[in-house]
mmCIF file of C-alpha atoms and ligand atoms in Angstrom:
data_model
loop_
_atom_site.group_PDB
_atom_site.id
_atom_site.type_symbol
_atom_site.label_atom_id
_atom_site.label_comp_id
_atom_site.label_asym_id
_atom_site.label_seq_id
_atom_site.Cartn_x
_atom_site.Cartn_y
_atom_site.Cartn_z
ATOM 1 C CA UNK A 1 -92.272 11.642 17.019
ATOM 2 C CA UNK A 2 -91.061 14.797 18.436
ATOM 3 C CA UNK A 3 -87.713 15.477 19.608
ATOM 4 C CA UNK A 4 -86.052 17.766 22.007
ATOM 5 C CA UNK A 5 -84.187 20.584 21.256
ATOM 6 C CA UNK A 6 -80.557 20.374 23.303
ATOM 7 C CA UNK A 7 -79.214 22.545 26.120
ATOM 8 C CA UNK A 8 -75.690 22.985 27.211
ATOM 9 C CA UNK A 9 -76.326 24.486 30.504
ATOM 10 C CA UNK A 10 -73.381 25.532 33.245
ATOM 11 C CA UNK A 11 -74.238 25.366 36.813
ATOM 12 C CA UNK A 12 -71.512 27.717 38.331
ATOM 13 C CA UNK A 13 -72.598 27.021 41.920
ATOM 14 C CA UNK A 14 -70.904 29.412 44.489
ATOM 15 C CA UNK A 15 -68.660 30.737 42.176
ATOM 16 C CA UNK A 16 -68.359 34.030 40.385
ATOM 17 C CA UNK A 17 -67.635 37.456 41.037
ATOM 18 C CA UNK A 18 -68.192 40.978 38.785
ATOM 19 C CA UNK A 19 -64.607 39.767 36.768
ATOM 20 C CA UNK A 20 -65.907 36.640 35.833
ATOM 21 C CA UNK A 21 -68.277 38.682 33.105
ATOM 22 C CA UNK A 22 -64.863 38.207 31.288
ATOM 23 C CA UNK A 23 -65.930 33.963 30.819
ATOM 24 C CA UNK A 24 -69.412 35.246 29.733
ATOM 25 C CA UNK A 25 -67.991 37.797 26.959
ATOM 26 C CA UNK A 26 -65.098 34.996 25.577
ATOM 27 C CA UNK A 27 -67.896 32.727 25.513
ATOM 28 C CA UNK A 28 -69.593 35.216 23.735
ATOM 29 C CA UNK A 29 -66.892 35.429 21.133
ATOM 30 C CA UNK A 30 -66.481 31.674 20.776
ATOM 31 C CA UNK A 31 -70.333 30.937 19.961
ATOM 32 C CA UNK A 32 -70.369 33.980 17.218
ATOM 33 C CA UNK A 33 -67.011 33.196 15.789
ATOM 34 C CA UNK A 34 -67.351 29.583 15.846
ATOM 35 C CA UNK A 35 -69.646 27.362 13.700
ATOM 36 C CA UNK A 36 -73.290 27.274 14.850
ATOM 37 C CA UNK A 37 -74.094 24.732 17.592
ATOM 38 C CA UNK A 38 -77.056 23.471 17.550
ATOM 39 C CA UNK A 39 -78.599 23.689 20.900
ATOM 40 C CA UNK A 40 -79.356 26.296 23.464
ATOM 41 C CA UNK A 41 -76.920 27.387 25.666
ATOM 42 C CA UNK A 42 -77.320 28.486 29.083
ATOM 43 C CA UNK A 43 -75.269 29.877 31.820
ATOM 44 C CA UNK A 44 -76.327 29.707 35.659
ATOM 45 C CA UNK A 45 -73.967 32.015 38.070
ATOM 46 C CA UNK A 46 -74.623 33.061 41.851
ATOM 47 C CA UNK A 47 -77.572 35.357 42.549
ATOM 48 C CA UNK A 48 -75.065 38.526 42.814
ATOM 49 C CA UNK A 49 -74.657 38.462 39.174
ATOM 50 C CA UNK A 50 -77.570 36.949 37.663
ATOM 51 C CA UNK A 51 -78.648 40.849 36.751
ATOM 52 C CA UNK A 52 -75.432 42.068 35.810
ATOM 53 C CA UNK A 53 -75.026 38.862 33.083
ATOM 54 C CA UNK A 54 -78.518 39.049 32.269
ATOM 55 C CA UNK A 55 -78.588 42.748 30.775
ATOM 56 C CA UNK A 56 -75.384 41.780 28.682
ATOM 57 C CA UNK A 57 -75.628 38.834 27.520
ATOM 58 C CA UNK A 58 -75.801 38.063 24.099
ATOM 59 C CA UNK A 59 -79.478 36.661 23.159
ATOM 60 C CA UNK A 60 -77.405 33.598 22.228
ATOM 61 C CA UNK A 61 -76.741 32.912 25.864
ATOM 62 C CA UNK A 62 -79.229 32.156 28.297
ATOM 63 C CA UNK A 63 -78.952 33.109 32.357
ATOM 64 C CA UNK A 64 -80.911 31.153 34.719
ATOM 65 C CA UNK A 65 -80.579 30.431 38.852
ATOM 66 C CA UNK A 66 -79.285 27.810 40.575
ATOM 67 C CA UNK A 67 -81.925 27.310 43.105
ATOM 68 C CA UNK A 68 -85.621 29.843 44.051
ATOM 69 C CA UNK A 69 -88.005 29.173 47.123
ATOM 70 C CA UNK A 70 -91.390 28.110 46.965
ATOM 71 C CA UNK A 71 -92.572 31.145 47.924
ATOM 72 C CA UNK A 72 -93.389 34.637 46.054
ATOM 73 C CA UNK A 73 -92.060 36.929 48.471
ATOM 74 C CA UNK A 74 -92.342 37.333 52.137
ATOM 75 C CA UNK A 75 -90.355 36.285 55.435
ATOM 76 C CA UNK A 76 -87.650 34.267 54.426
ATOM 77 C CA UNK A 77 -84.353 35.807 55.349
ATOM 78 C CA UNK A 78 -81.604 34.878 52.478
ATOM 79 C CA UNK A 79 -83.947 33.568 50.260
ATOM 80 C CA UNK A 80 -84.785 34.310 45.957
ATOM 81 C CA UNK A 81 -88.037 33.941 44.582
ATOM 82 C CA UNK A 82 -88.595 32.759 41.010
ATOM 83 C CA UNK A 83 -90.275 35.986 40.511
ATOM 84 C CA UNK A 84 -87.000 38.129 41.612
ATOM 85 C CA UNK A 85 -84.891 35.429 39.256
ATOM 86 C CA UNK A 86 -87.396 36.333 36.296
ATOM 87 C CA UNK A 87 -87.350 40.171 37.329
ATOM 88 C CA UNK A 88 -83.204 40.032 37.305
ATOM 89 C CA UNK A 89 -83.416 38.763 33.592
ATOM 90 C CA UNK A 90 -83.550 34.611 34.157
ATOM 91 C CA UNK A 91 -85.171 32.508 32.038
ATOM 92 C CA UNK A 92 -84.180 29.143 33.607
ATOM 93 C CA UNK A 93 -83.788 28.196 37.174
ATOM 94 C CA UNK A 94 -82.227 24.935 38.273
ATOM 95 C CA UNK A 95 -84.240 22.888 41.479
ATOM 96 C CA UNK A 96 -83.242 19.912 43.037
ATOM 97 C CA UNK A 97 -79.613 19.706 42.639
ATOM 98 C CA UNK A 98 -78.007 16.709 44.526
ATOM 99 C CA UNK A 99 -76.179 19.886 46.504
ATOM 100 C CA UNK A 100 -79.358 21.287 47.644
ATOM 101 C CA UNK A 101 -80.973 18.100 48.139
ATOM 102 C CA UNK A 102 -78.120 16.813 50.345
ATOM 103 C CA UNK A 103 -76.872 20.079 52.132
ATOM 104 C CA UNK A 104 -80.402 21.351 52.661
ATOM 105 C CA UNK A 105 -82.588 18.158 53.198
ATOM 106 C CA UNK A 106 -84.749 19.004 50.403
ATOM 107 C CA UNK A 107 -87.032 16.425 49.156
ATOM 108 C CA UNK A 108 -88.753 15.712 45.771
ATOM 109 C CA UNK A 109 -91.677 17.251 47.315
ATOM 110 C CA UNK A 110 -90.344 20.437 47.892
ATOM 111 C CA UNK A 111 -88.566 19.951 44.847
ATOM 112 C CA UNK A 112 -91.693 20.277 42.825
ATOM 113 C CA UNK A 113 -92.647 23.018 45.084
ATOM 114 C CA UNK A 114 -89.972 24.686 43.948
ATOM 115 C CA UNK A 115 -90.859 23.694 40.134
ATOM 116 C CA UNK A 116 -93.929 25.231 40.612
ATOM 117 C CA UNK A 117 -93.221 28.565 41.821
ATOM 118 C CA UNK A 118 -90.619 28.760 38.774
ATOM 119 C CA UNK A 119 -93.327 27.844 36.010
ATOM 120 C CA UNK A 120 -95.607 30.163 37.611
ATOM 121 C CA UNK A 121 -92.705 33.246 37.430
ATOM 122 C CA UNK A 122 -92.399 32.452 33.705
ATOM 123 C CA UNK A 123 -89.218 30.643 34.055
ATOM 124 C CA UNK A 124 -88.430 27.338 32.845
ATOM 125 C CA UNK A 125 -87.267 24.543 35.593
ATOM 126 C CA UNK A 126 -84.333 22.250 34.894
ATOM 127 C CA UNK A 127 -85.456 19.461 37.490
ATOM 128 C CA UNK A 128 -82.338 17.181 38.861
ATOM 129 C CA UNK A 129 -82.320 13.769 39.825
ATOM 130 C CA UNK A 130 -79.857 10.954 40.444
ATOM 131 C CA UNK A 131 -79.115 8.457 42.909
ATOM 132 C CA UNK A 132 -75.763 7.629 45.104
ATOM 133 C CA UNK A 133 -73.484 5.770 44.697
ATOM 134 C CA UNK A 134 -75.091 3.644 47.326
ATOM 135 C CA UNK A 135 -78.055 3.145 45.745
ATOM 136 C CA UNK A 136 -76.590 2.265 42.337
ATOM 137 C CA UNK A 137 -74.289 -0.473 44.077
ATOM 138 C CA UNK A 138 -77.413 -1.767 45.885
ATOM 139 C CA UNK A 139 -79.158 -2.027 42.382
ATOM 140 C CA UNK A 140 -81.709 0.871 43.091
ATOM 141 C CA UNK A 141 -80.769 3.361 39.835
ATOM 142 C CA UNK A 142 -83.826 3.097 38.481
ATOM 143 C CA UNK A 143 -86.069 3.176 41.250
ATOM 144 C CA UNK A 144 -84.873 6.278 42.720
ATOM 145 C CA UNK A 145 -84.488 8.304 39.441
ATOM 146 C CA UNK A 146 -87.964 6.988 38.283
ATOM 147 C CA UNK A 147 -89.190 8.078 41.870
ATOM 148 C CA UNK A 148 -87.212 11.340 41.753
ATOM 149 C CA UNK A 149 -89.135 12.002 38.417
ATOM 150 C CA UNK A 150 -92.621 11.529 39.486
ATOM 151 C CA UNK A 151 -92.392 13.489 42.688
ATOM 152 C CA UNK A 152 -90.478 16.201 41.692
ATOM 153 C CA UNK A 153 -92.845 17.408 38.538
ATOM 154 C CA UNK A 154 -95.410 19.609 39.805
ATOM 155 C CA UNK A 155 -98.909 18.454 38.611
ATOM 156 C CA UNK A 156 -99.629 20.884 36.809
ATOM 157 C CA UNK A 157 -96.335 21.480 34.543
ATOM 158 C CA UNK A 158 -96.636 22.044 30.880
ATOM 159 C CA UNK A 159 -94.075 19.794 29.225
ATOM 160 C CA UNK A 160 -92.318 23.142 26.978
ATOM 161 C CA UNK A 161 -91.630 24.211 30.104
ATOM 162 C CA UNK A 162 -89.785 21.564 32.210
ATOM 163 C CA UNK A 163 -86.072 19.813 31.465
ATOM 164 C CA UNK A 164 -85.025 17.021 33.263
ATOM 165 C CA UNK A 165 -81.408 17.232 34.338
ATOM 166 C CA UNK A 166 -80.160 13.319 35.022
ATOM 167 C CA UNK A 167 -76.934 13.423 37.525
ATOM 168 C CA UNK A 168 -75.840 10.470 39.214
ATOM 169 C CA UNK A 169 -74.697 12.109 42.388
ATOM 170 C CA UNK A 170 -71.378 10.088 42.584
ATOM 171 C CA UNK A 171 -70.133 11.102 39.269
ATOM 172 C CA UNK A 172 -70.888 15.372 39.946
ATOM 173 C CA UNK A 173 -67.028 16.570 40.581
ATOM 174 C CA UNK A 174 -65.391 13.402 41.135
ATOM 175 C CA UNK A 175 -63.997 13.147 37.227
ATOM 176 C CA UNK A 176 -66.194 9.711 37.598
ATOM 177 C CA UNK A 177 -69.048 8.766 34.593
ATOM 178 C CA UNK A 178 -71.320 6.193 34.152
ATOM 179 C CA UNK A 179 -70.863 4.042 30.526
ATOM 180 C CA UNK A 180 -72.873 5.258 27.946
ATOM 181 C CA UNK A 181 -74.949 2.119 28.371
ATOM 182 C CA UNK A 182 -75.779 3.160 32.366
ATOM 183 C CA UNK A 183 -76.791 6.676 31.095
ATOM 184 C CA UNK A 184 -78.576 5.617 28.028
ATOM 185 C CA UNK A 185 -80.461 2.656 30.619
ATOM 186 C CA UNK A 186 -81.327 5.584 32.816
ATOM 187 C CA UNK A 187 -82.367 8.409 30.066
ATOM 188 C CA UNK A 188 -84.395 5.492 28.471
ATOM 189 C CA UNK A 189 -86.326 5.321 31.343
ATOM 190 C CA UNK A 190 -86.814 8.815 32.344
ATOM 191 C CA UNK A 191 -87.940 9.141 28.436
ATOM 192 C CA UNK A 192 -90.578 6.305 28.820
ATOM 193 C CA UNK A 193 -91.720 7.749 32.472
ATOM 194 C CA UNK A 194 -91.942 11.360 30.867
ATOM 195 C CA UNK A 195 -94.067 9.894 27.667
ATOM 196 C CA UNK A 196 -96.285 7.842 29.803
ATOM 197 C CA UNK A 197 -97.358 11.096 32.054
ATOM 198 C CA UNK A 198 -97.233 13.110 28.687
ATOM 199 C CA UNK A 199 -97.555 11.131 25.666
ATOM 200 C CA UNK A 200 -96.373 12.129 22.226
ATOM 201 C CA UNK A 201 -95.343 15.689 24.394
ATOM 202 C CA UNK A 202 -92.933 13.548 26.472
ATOM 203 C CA UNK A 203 -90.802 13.037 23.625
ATOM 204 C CA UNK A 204 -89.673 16.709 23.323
ATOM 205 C CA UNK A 205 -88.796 17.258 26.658
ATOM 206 C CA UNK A 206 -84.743 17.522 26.958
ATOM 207 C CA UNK A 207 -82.968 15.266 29.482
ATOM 208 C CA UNK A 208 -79.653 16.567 30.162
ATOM 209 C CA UNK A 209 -76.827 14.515 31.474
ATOM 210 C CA UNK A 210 -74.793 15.690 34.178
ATOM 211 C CA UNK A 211 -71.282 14.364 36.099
ATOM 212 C CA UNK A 212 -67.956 15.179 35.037
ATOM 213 C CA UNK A 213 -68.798 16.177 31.821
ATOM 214 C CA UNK A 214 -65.925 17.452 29.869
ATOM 215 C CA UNK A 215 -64.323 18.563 26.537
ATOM 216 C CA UNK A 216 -63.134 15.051 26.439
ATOM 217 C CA UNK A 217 -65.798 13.021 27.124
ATOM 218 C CA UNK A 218 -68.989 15.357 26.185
ATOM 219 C CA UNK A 219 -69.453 14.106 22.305
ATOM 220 C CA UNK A 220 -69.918 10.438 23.704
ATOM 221 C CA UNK A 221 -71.980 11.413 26.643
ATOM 222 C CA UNK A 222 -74.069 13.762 24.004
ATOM 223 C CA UNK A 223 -74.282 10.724 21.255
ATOM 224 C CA UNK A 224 -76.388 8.731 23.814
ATOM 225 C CA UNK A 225 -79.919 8.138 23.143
ATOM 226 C CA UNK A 226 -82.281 10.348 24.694
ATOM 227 C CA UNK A 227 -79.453 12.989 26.406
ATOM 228 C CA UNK A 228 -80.489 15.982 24.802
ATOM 229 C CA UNK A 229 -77.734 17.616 26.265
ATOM 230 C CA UNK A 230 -75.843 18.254 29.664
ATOM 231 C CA UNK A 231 -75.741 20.235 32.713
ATOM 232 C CA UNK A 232 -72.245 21.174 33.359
ATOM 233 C CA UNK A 233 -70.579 22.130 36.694
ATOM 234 C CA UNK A 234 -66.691 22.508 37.266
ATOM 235 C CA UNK A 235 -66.239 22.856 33.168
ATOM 236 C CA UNK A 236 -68.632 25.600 33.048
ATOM 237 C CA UNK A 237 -66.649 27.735 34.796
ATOM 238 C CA UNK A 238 -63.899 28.636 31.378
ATOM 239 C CA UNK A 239 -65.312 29.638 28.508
ATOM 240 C CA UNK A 240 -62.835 27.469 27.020
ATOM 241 C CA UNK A 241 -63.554 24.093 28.808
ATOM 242 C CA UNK A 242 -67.716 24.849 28.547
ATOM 243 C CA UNK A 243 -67.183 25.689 24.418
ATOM 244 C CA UNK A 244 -65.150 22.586 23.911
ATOM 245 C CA UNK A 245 -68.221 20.911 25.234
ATOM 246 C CA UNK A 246 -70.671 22.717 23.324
ATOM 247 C CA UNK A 247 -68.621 21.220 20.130
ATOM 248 C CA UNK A 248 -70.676 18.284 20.828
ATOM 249 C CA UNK A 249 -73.477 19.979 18.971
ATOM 250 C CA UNK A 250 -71.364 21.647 16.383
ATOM 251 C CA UNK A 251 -70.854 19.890 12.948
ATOM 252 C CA UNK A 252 -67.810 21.256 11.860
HETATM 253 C C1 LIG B 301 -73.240 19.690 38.630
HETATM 254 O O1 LIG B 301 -72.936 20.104 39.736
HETATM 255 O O2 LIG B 301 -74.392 19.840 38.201
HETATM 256 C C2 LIG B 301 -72.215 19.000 37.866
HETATM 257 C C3 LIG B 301 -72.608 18.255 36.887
HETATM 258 O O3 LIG B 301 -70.920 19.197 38.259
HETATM 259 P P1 LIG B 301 -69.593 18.658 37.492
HETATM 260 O O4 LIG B 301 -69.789 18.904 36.023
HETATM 261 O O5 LIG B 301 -68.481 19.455 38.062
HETATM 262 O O6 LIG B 301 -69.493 17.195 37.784
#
């Protein structure tokens, strides 16, 4: 069986500005000076620097978006391709986030739309999913994640080119995590949807964990079966607080 390499990936959201290359060369420093982690390691900041980070950036750190339209180019005022991410240096772009799901209405539909148009720029597409709170207290986890899945892969998506980020949308800033027996019930099943659409190919496809994930709490979360990692948001931001979770894949 096949398994899937690991990714440490920080979503910086709206947040970032030219001085903040300062958290991408400490960062820089901590993964050469440190002991070798092994997993990849990727940072995602706000279009406006996605170039800038991209040209000096240690090969050791990869840059991806947050977010890319369905589209190529064309008539869509304050939009970014996938092809402009790739162009600017990306390698990764995150769709679906709870964020853009909620605060732009965007469904698992579009979602894959969006997966799509990444995979056809040459980038790879972290895919979110994750349910409320409401639907885990009504007992509908699974459903929704396993439904999230299914519609948000594009049809056509090669598995070495898709990551599946897991983030229950009540745990994403509130300091709140599941148990490690909720996330390993949910990554389970993502795992067994993701081998029955694939087979033997499912099994290297990294599911990332995301919510709250900290220094503290990250070798737990990362010693879960089948979380091949985590998507990180507020602890991203220090290159500090994002290296003390990257420890997680360090051995001494
Ligand atoms: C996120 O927004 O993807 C996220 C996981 O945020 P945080 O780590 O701050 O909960």
């Amino acid at each position: 069986m096949t398994t899937a390499r690991s990714m440490v990936a920080g979503n910086w959201k709206m947040n970032g500005l030219k001085e903040s290359h300062e958290q991408l060369d400490a960062l820089a420093d901590m993964l050469t000076t440190g002991s070798e982690a092994d997993c990849d390691v990727l940072l995602c900041p706000p279009y406006t620097i996605i170039a800038s980070f991209a040209a000096t950036s240690p090969t050791r750190i990869l840059i991806g978006g947050q977010d890319c339209h369905t589209n190529v180019s064309g008539a869509h005022t304050g939009d970014v391709s996938a092809e402009m991410l790739a162009d600017s240096g990306a390698s990764h772009v995150i769709v679906g986030h709870s964020e853009r799901r909620a605060d732009h209405g965007e469904s698992s539909e579009l979602v894959a739309q969006k997966a799509s148009a990444a995979l056809a720029a040459g980038l790879v597409a972290i895919i979110c999913v994750g349910e409320t709170e409401a639907e885990r207290d009504a007992g509908n986890t699974l459903d929704v994640v396993l439904s999230q899945v299914a519609a948000s892969i594009p049809a056509d998506a090669a598995a070495d080119r898709i990551i599946i980020a897991y983030e229950p949308v009540w745990a994403i800033g509130t300091g709140r995590t599941p148990t490690t027996g909720d996330v390993a019930e949910v990554h389970a099943a993502i795992r067994g949807a993701l081998v029955d659409r694939y087979q033997e190919a499912g099994s290297s496809i990294a599911i990332l964990y995301g919510g709250s994930v900290k220094p503290a709490n990250a070798s737990e979360l990362m010693g879960v079966e089948n979380v091949n990692g985590a998507l990180v948001g507020g602890a991203s931001l220090k290159a500090a607080d994002f290296n003390g979770i990257i420890d997680a894949y360090r051995t001494t």
